[in-house]
């Protein structure tokens, strides 16, 4: 089945130690998104790629970076994780950016920062 | 700025009964879209239903329907004949016609369906 895959499902890192989260898709969608979902809070968009074009949300901290080496893969890099970065990170994809383009979500990676 | 508010952190319902989840939103835009997403425990979030603001008719998808009250900026989700598999976190979400894919989510409502 075509899907959005996130690895690993659980990630533990140390305070200040760089960490990379991975997302891949078999849907061949143009757009890939990263959302941060803290405990008991709404998912919040960090950034998205439309093909190779990167779009950062204005309030996304500089500590968060992303790479999309090809259509299928997108990575979230956290350069110096702080305790406040512990959260579920959701990857999503869509065909385009129109409201009629359904976003398909992965199962998420839960990040713990020690 | 757009905001989405879900005032019910948790709800429960007996199997086969009907439950309604509430959502209100605030926007100055005229062109927007509303969504309900379902996030089952330890599984990915999926789209349940979508409503275009310019459409007066309420959207329906099988057992799921919405009550869209544009003037009141209210968008509730009704689940009929609740099933155990409906147990999940439900998010109300909003997107404007010019937000280029950005979904604004509410805080979520945890729904538990009891046998």
XYZ file of N, CA and C in Angstrom:
687
model
N 0.843 -1.203 0.000
C 0.000 0.000 0.000
C 0.875 1.248 0.000
N 0.465 2.225 -0.799
C 1.160 3.496 -0.774
C 0.989 4.140 0.587
N 2.068 4.733 1.088
C 1.955 5.251 2.443
C 3.072 6.221 2.783
N 2.974 6.778 3.983
C 3.981 7.670 4.524
C 4.627 6.941 5.705
N 5.936 6.816 5.634
C 6.673 6.011 6.609
C 7.611 6.913 7.394
N 7.608 6.750 8.689
C 8.521 7.534 9.528
C 9.385 6.587 10.351
N 10.682 6.878 10.318
C 11.634 6.100 11.113
C 12.574 7.021 11.885
N 12.920 6.642 13.100
C 12.304 5.573 13.869
C 10.963 6.026 14.452
N 10.211 5.144 15.040
C 8.959 5.540 15.691
C 9.246 6.214 17.038
N 10.316 5.818 17.670
C 10.732 6.412 18.950
C 12.209 6.743 18.859
N 12.537 7.936 19.268
C 13.927 8.394 19.232
C 14.266 9.070 20.560
N 15.394 8.637 21.131
C 15.871 9.266 22.357
C 17.201 9.936 22.047
N 17.344 11.170 22.449
C 18.596 11.863 22.257
C 18.954 12.613 23.543
N 20.176 13.092 23.569
C 20.621 13.848 24.737
C 20.531 15.335 24.450
N 20.383 16.072 25.494
C 20.342 17.527 25.398
C 21.541 18.021 24.591
N 21.271 18.763 23.522
C 22.331 19.335 22.717
C 22.934 18.430 21.659
N 22.535 17.166 21.616
C 23.103 16.230 20.639
C 22.238 16.219 19.375
N 22.818 16.545 18.223
C 22.020 16.601 16.984
C 21.290 15.291 16.721
N 20.088 15.434 16.166
C 19.283 14.252 15.854
C 18.582 14.484 14.516
N 18.412 13.402 13.769
C 17.720 13.457 12.474
C 16.567 12.484 12.472
N 15.414 12.976 12.054
C 14.226 12.139 11.891
C 13.967 11.982 10.403
N 13.467 10.807 10.044
C 13.329 10.471 8.633
C 11.875 10.245 8.247
N 11.549 10.640 7.025
C 10.223 10.415 6.467
C 10.378 9.991 5.018
N 9.638 8.977 4.624
C 9.623 8.591 3.215
C 8.184 8.346 2.776
N 7.958 8.466 1.475
C 6.606 8.301 0.956
C 6.641 7.518 -0.350
N 5.597 6.745 -0.542
C 5.460 5.989 -1.791
C 4.313 6.545 -2.635
N 3.811 7.717 -2.243
C 2.670 8.327 -2.938
C 3.099 9.192 -4.116
N 4.402 9.464 -4.209
C 4.930 10.337 -5.260
C 4.314 11.741 -5.214
N 4.052 12.208 -3.990
C 3.460 13.537 -3.826
C 4.509 14.626 -3.928
N 4.048 15.800 -4.376
C 4.956 16.929 -4.546
C 5.346 17.586 -3.220
N 4.414 17.551 -2.273
C 4.599 18.320 -1.044
C 4.852 17.377 0.132
N 5.833 17.752 0.956
C 6.084 17.038 2.208
C 6.157 18.063 3.336
N 5.493 17.743 4.444
C 5.360 18.649 5.581
C 5.975 18.008 6.840
N 6.429 18.879 7.732
C 6.786 18.438 9.082
C 5.967 19.247 10.085
N 5.281 18.503 10.984
C 4.520 19.108 12.072
C 5.141 18.672 13.406
N 5.059 19.569 14.387
C 5.454 19.244 15.757
C 4.184 19.175 16.607
N 4.041 18.087 17.369
C 2.866 17.943 18.224
C 3.342 17.663 19.648
N 3.291 18.676 20.491
C 3.652 18.490 21.896
C 2.475 17.875 22.636
N 2.785 17.294 23.783
C 1.781 16.559 24.545
C 0.553 17.427 24.813
N -0.620 16.878 24.484
C -1.916 17.540 24.711
C -2.059 18.856 23.952
N -1.285 19.034 22.898
C -1.402 20.256 22.097
C -1.727 19.924 20.643
N -2.102 20.936 19.909
C -2.413 20.762 18.497
C -1.132 20.594 17.688
N -1.160 19.820 16.631
C -0.008 19.777 15.717
C 0.251 21.164 15.150
N 1.536 21.488 15.016
C 1.926 22.820 14.541
C 2.888 22.647 13.383
N 2.577 23.304 12.269
C 3.419 23.172 11.086
C 4.761 23.856 11.311
N 5.841 23.118 11.007
C 7.184 23.693 11.093
C 7.622 24.239 9.745
N 7.494 23.424 8.707
C 7.871 23.816 7.343
C 7.337 22.782 6.366
N 7.462 23.137 5.086
C 7.109 22.173 4.060
C 7.999 22.370 2.838
N 8.100 21.336 2.034
C 8.748 21.383 0.735
C 7.689 21.190 -0.338
N 7.690 22.070 -1.333
C 6.964 21.789 -2.563
C 8.041 21.451 -3.587
N 8.125 20.186 -3.896
C 9.233 19.698 -4.732
C 10.538 20.077 -4.031
N 11.390 20.894 -4.656
C 12.640 21.286 -3.988
C 12.541 22.633 -3.272
N 11.409 23.270 -3.385
C 11.242 24.585 -2.767
C 10.876 24.445 -1.296
N 11.728 25.050 -0.452
C 11.557 24.950 0.996
C 10.791 26.165 1.511
N 9.793 25.934 2.360
C 8.984 27.010 2.933
C 8.949 26.851 4.445
N 9.588 27.792 5.109
C 9.712 27.748 6.560
C 8.616 28.602 7.190
N 7.959 28.097 8.237
C 7.008 28.931 8.962
C 7.793 29.987 9.747
N 7.202 31.154 9.859
C 7.906 32.305 10.443
C 8.360 32.038 11.880
N 7.592 31.255 12.624
C 7.915 31.053 14.031
C 8.647 29.738 14.286
N 9.142 29.093 13.253
C 9.922 27.865 13.448
C 11.336 28.244 13.893
N 11.800 27.713 15.024
C 13.147 28.070 15.506
C 14.233 27.648 14.517
N 15.326 28.401 14.523
C 16.469 28.107 13.639
C 17.090 26.755 13.937
N 16.849 26.247 15.107
C 17.351 24.953 15.540
C 16.804 23.798 14.679
N 15.730 24.065 13.985
C 15.084 23.052 13.154
C 15.420 23.309 11.688
N 15.924 22.275 11.033
C 16.271 22.349 9.625
C 15.647 21.145 8.916
N 15.603 21.229 7.597
C 15.048 20.116 6.850
C 15.807 19.930 5.549
N 15.798 18.712 5.067
C 16.426 18.372 3.781
C 15.484 17.456 3.014
N 15.463 17.657 1.699
C 14.678 16.759 0.852
C 15.556 16.386 -0.337
N 16.299 15.312 -0.217
C 17.247 14.949 -1.281
C 16.563 14.459 -2.554
N 15.375 13.927 -2.445
C 14.626 13.471 -3.622
C 13.134 13.488 -3.289
N 12.308 13.102 -4.247
C 10.856 13.167 -4.058
C 10.399 12.320 -2.887
N 11.047 11.191 -2.676
C 10.544 10.204 -1.714
C 10.925 10.489 -0.271
N 12.031 11.184 -0.050
C 12.544 11.314 1.316
C 12.585 12.764 1.778
N 12.338 12.927 3.074
C 12.485 14.240 3.693
C 12.976 14.012 5.124
N 13.937 14.845 5.541
C 14.536 14.688 6.862
C 14.297 15.940 7.691
N 14.137 15.720 8.988
C 14.059 16.815 9.955
C 15.305 16.728 10.826
N 16.114 17.788 10.795
C 17.322 17.855 11.612
C 17.101 18.836 12.750
N 17.381 18.378 13.960
C 17.348 19.271 15.117
C 18.787 19.418 15.577
N 19.320 20.614 15.410
C 20.775 20.803 15.565
C 21.224 20.682 17.019
N 20.474 21.227 17.928
C 20.850 21.191 19.341
C 19.564 21.050 20.155
N 19.092 19.821 20.277
C 17.789 19.625 20.940
C 17.790 20.098 22.383
N 16.748 20.808 22.724
C 16.522 21.178 24.110
C 15.375 20.369 24.681
N 15.200 20.473 25.994
C 14.140 19.701 26.644
C 12.773 20.067 26.080
N 12.638 21.303 25.639
C 11.359 21.759 25.087
C 11.062 21.226 23.700
N 12.013 20.540 23.105
C 11.798 19.971 21.773
C 11.243 18.556 21.833
N 11.099 18.019 23.024
C 10.469 16.705 23.170
C 9.033 16.790 22.691
N 8.688 15.932 21.737
C 7.376 16.021 21.100
C 7.211 14.849 20.152
N 6.006 14.748 19.602
C 5.757 13.848 18.471
C 5.975 14.685 17.213
N 6.732 14.153 16.261
C 6.967 14.843 14.998
C 6.260 14.063 13.900
N 5.360 14.772 13.230
C 4.527 14.164 12.201
C 4.976 14.629 10.826
N 5.120 13.674 9.932
C 5.391 13.978 8.534
C 4.089 13.780 7.767
N 3.851 14.617 6.791
C 2.659 14.481 5.959
C 3.032 14.795 4.517
N 2.220 14.290 3.595
C 2.429 14.588 2.183
C 1.104 14.963 1.539
N 1.194 15.684 0.435
C 0.000 15.964 -0.365
C 0.426 16.155 -1.814
N -0.544 15.979 -2.699
C -0.270 16.142 -4.125
C 0.150 17.587 -4.425
N -0.608 18.524 -3.865
C -0.314 19.939 -4.060
C -0.650 20.716 -2.802
N -0.747 22.031 -2.939
C -0.983 22.893 -1.783
C -2.423 23.388 -1.705
N -3.269 22.934 -2.623
C -4.669 23.358 -2.584
C -5.384 22.701 -1.415
N -6.449 23.355 -0.974
C -7.200 22.802 0.146
C -7.887 21.498 -0.222
N -8.039 21.235 -1.503
C -8.637 19.974 -1.948
C -7.605 18.852 -2.013
N -6.338 19.179 -1.776
C -5.285 18.158 -1.772
C -5.147 17.593 -0.365
N -5.674 16.413 -0.181
C -5.670 15.783 1.138
C -4.247 15.555 1.626
N -4.022 15.848 2.896
C -2.723 15.560 3.501
C -2.766 14.165 4.116
N -1.755 13.377 3.791
C -1.625 12.018 4.304
C -0.489 12.013 5.324
N -0.787 11.543 6.505
C 0.162 11.605 7.603
C 0.849 10.268 7.848
N 2.096 10.353 8.303
C 2.782 9.192 8.819
C 2.408 8.957 10.269
N 2.893 7.856 10.860
C 2.535 7.519 12.240
C 3.246 8.376 13.286
N 4.250 9.139 12.858
C 4.951 10.011 13.789
C 6.185 9.380 14.399
N 7.105 10.247 14.825
C 8.267 9.839 15.617
C 8.189 10.585 16.943
N 8.194 9.816 18.024
C 8.167 10.456 19.347
C 9.590 10.684 19.809
N 9.956 11.931 19.994
C 11.311 12.308 20.392
C 11.361 12.593 21.883
N 12.280 11.933 22.551
C 12.559 12.185 23.970
C 13.942 12.813 24.075
N 14.048 13.878 24.841
C 15.333 14.555 25.051
C 15.716 14.410 26.524
N 16.865 13.779 26.753
C 17.302 13.539 28.144
C 18.284 14.606 28.609
N -5.052 36.405 12.315
C -4.644 35.020 12.534
C -5.881 34.147 12.743
N -5.747 32.912 12.270
C -6.851 31.982 12.447
C -6.652 31.163 13.705
N -7.729 30.899 14.403
C -7.670 30.016 15.569
C -8.776 28.985 15.475
N -8.498 27.834 16.053
C -9.467 26.746 16.098
C -9.561 26.284 17.547
N -10.766 26.158 18.052
C -10.961 25.803 19.450
C -11.861 24.582 19.569
N -11.371 23.593 20.282
C -12.180 22.424 20.622
C -12.317 22.426 22.138
N -13.505 22.639 22.605
C -13.722 22.875 24.040
C -13.904 21.599 24.845
N -13.954 20.455 24.184
C -14.172 19.177 24.876
C -12.896 18.354 24.841
N -12.102 18.354 25.899
C -10.862 17.571 25.863
C -11.124 16.070 25.737
N -12.210 15.602 26.356
C -12.527 14.176 26.311
C -14.025 13.979 26.193
N -14.393 12.931 25.442
C -15.797 12.546 25.330
C -15.861 11.024 25.357
N -16.998 10.516 25.777
C -17.185 9.067 25.691
C -18.596 8.778 25.221
N -18.769 7.617 24.619
C -20.068 7.234 24.057
C -20.168 5.713 24.074
N -21.370 5.237 24.191
C -21.604 3.798 24.114
C -21.664 3.375 22.643
N -21.190 2.184 22.403
C -21.252 1.606 21.065
C -22.680 1.706 20.538
N -22.789 2.040 19.243
C -24.058 2.155 18.512
C -24.799 3.473 18.770
N -24.326 4.267 19.720
C -24.982 5.552 19.963
C -24.348 6.649 19.122
N -24.921 7.833 19.223
C -24.462 8.993 18.452
C -23.754 9.974 19.361
N -22.699 10.570 18.856
C -21.943 11.552 19.632
C -21.601 12.735 18.729
N -21.552 13.913 19.323
C -21.216 15.129 18.586
C -20.013 15.811 19.221
N -19.016 16.081 18.407
C -17.803 16.780 18.858
C -17.872 18.226 18.365
N -17.526 19.153 19.238
C -17.677 20.573 18.928
C -16.367 21.201 18.458
N -16.503 22.209 17.627
C -15.355 22.968 17.143
C -15.825 24.371 16.774
N -15.097 25.352 17.212
C -15.350 26.715 16.749
C -14.054 27.270 16.189
N -14.194 28.253 15.332
C -13.003 28.821 14.697
C -13.185 30.318 14.545
N -12.096 30.974 14.292
C -12.152 32.413 14.100
C -11.290 32.780 12.901
N -11.851 33.532 11.994
C -11.130 33.989 10.821
C -11.827 35.201 10.244
N -11.059 35.994 9.534
C -11.637 37.125 8.801
C -11.716 36.803 7.311
N -11.263 35.622 6.943
C -11.277 35.210 5.545
C -12.676 34.755 5.142
N -12.954 34.848 3.839
C -14.222 34.331 3.319
C -14.049 32.985 2.633
N -12.825 32.759 2.142
C -12.540 31.531 1.405
C -11.719 30.603 2.291
N -12.370 29.592 2.824
C -11.639 28.688 3.718
C -12.288 27.314 3.708
N -11.591 26.401 4.337
C -12.012 25.008 4.350
C -11.823 24.457 5.759
N -12.700 23.558 6.117
C -12.663 22.969 7.454
C -12.564 21.465 7.335
N -11.880 20.867 8.297
C -11.604 19.434 8.244
C -11.770 18.834 9.643
N -12.100 17.564 9.653
C -11.969 16.747 10.852
C -10.996 15.623 10.528
N -9.963 15.499 11.390
C -8.997 14.422 11.270
C -9.137 13.505 12.483
N -8.867 12.234 12.247
C -8.927 11.210 13.299
C -7.535 10.639 13.499
N -7.088 10.562 14.754
C -5.772 9.993 15.080
C -5.969 8.853 16.069
N -6.060 7.602 15.580
C -6.236 6.465 16.493
C -4.982 6.264 17.327
N -5.083 5.594 18.446
C -3.904 5.365 19.291
C -2.780 4.695 18.512
N -1.618 5.302 18.538
C -0.405 4.759 17.910
C -0.536 4.541 16.404
N -1.458 5.220 15.777
C -1.602 5.096 14.324
C -1.655 6.469 13.684
N -1.537 6.498 12.363
C -1.455 7.802 11.710
C -2.802 8.495 11.640
N -2.703 9.799 11.541
C -3.866 10.661 11.436
C -4.450 10.529 10.028
N -5.755 10.435 9.951
C -6.414 10.331 8.648
C -7.552 11.348 8.556
N -7.810 11.790 7.345
C -8.895 12.735 7.109
C -10.236 12.016 7.213
N -11.140 12.595 7.988
C -12.479 12.030 8.143
C -13.466 12.700 7.194
N -13.415 14.034 7.189
C -14.411 14.763 6.412
C -13.920 16.179 6.161
N -14.363 16.756 5.046
C -13.941 18.099 4.647
C -15.181 18.914 4.284
N -15.135 20.211 4.606
C -16.254 21.117 4.277
C -15.706 22.393 3.660
N -16.228 22.747 2.500
C -15.865 24.032 1.907
C -16.787 25.111 2.467
N -16.236 26.243 2.847
C -17.042 27.287 3.498
C -18.113 27.856 2.586
N -17.870 27.810 1.274
C -18.834 28.403 0.356
C -20.028 27.483 0.098
N -19.938 26.255 0.549
C -21.031 25.313 0.363
C -21.950 25.340 1.579
N -23.226 25.549 1.337
C -24.176 25.578 2.439
C -24.535 24.185 2.930
N -24.467 23.226 2.013
C -24.857 21.870 2.382
C -23.784 21.241 3.269
N -24.226 20.623 4.347
C -23.300 19.969 5.254
C -22.719 18.710 4.629
N -21.417 18.518 4.803
C -20.747 17.338 4.259
C -21.121 16.085 5.053
N -21.158 14.967 4.351
C -21.468 13.675 4.956
C -20.563 12.620 4.362
N -20.039 11.754 5.219
C -19.242 10.606 4.789
C -19.677 9.408 5.632
N -20.572 8.640 5.058
C -21.074 7.435 5.751
C -21.640 7.814 7.123
N -21.052 7.323 8.202
C -21.592 7.594 9.547
C -21.174 8.955 10.096
N -20.347 9.664 9.357
C -19.822 10.940 9.822
C -20.504 12.081 9.080
N -20.951 13.063 9.813
C -21.542 14.244 9.191
C -21.162 15.465 10.011
N -21.265 16.618 9.370
C -20.927 17.855 10.075
C -22.147 18.745 10.140
N -22.121 19.623 11.136
C -23.092 20.707 11.233
C -22.284 21.990 11.123
N -22.315 22.594 9.950
C -21.525 23.792 9.663
C -22.422 25.005 9.796
N -22.129 25.835 10.766
C -22.865 27.071 11.006
C -21.907 28.237 10.764
N -21.949 28.756 9.540
C -20.934 29.738 9.137
C -21.015 31.022 9.956
N -22.206 31.509 10.179
C -22.355 32.770 10.916
C -21.838 32.629 12.344
N -22.049 31.478 12.927
C -21.599 31.224 14.293
C -20.164 30.736 14.338
N -19.574 30.480 13.185
C -18.215 29.939 13.076
C -18.085 28.668 13.902
N -19.016 27.779 13.624
C -19.077 26.515 14.340
C -19.055 25.369 13.338
N -18.354 24.293 13.711
C -18.174 23.173 12.784
C -18.124 21.890 13.620
N -19.254 21.310 13.910
C -19.275 20.137 14.772
C -19.329 18.855 13.942
N -18.828 17.790 14.525
C -18.791 16.474 13.882
C -19.742 15.534 14.608
N -20.641 14.934 13.860
C -21.557 13.949 14.429
C -21.160 12.566 13.931
N -20.992 11.662 14.882
C -20.682 10.277 14.561
C -21.893 9.439 14.950
N -22.515 8.826 13.975
C -23.693 7.992 14.211
C -23.265 6.531 14.329
N -24.066 5.759 15.070
C -23.804 4.325 15.197
C -22.330 4.090 15.558
N -21.887 4.706 16.649
C -20.477 4.661 17.037
C -19.954 3.228 17.136
N -18.737 3.045 16.672
C -18.085 1.735 16.700
C -16.815 1.813 17.537
N -16.374 0.666 18.029
C -15.176 0.638 18.864
C -13.976 1.227 18.121
N -13.935 1.018 16.817
C -12.840 1.554 16.011
C -12.858 3.064 15.855
N -13.909 3.706 16.336
C -13.962 5.168 16.297
C -13.183 5.784 17.457
N -12.749 4.965 18.402
C -11.943 5.470 19.517
C -10.667 6.089 18.984
N -10.463 7.360 19.269
C -9.325 8.096 18.689
C -9.318 9.513 19.239
N -8.250 10.232 18.914
C -8.208 11.686 19.096
C -8.749 12.300 17.814
N -9.664 13.237 17.946
C -10.239 13.908 16.783
C -9.794 15.371 16.782
N -9.248 15.791 15.651
C -8.788 17.168 15.496
C -9.657 17.887 14.469
N -10.091 19.053 14.842
C -10.718 19.968 13.905
C -9.585 20.817 13.304
N -9.661 21.097 12.022
C -8.584 21.861 11.386
C -9.151 22.814 10.353
N -8.355 23.802 10.019
C -8.792 24.934 9.204
C -7.703 25.268 8.206
N -8.120 25.646 6.998
C -7.156 26.100 5.995
C -7.816 27.180 5.171
N -7.126 28.273 4.927
C -7.676 29.297 4.049
C -7.328 28.966 2.608
N -7.964 29.682 1.707
C -7.682 29.467 0.298
C -6.290 29.910 -0.109
N -5.652 30.712 0.755
C -4.322 31.225 0.417
C -3.257 30.761 1.399
N -3.558 29.759 2.219
C -2.579 29.341 3.220
C -1.616 28.291 2.690
N -1.758 27.922 1.436
C -0.785 27.058 0.765
C -0.442 25.818 1.579
N -1.476 25.098 1.905
C -1.267 23.807 2.545
C -1.183 23.845 4.058
N -1.139 25.026 4.647
C -0.975 25.089 6.098
C -2.290 24.808 6.801
N -2.318 23.729 7.552
C -3.466 23.394 8.374
C -3.272 23.978 9.765
N -4.294 24.622 10.290
C -4.301 25.070 11.683
C -5.232 24.144 12.439
N -4.676 23.470 13.450
C -5.428 22.452 14.176
C -5.956 22.992 15.501
N -7.069 22.413 15.950
C -7.518 22.613 17.315
C -6.748 21.693 18.242
N -7.093 21.786 19.544
C -6.359 21.040 20.568
C -6.679 19.560 20.565
N -7.778 19.178 19.940
C -8.149 17.773 19.888
C -9.151 17.379 20.952
N -9.939 16.381 20.641
C -10.893 15.757 21.578
C -10.635 14.258 21.568
N -10.376 13.714 22.750
C -10.203 12.264 22.852
C -11.584 11.631 22.977
N -11.938 10.790 22.003
C -13.225 10.092 22.033
C -12.986 8.623 22.373
N -13.702 8.146 23.369
C -13.654 6.737 23.732
C -15.025 6.128 23.508
N -15.059 5.045 22.736
C -16.308 4.322 22.509
C -16.286 3.079 23.387
N -17.292 2.957 24.235
C -17.374 1.834 25.183
C -18.314 0.757 24.651
N -17.932 -0.520 24.862
C -18.803 -1.621 24.402
C -20.076 -1.700 25.242
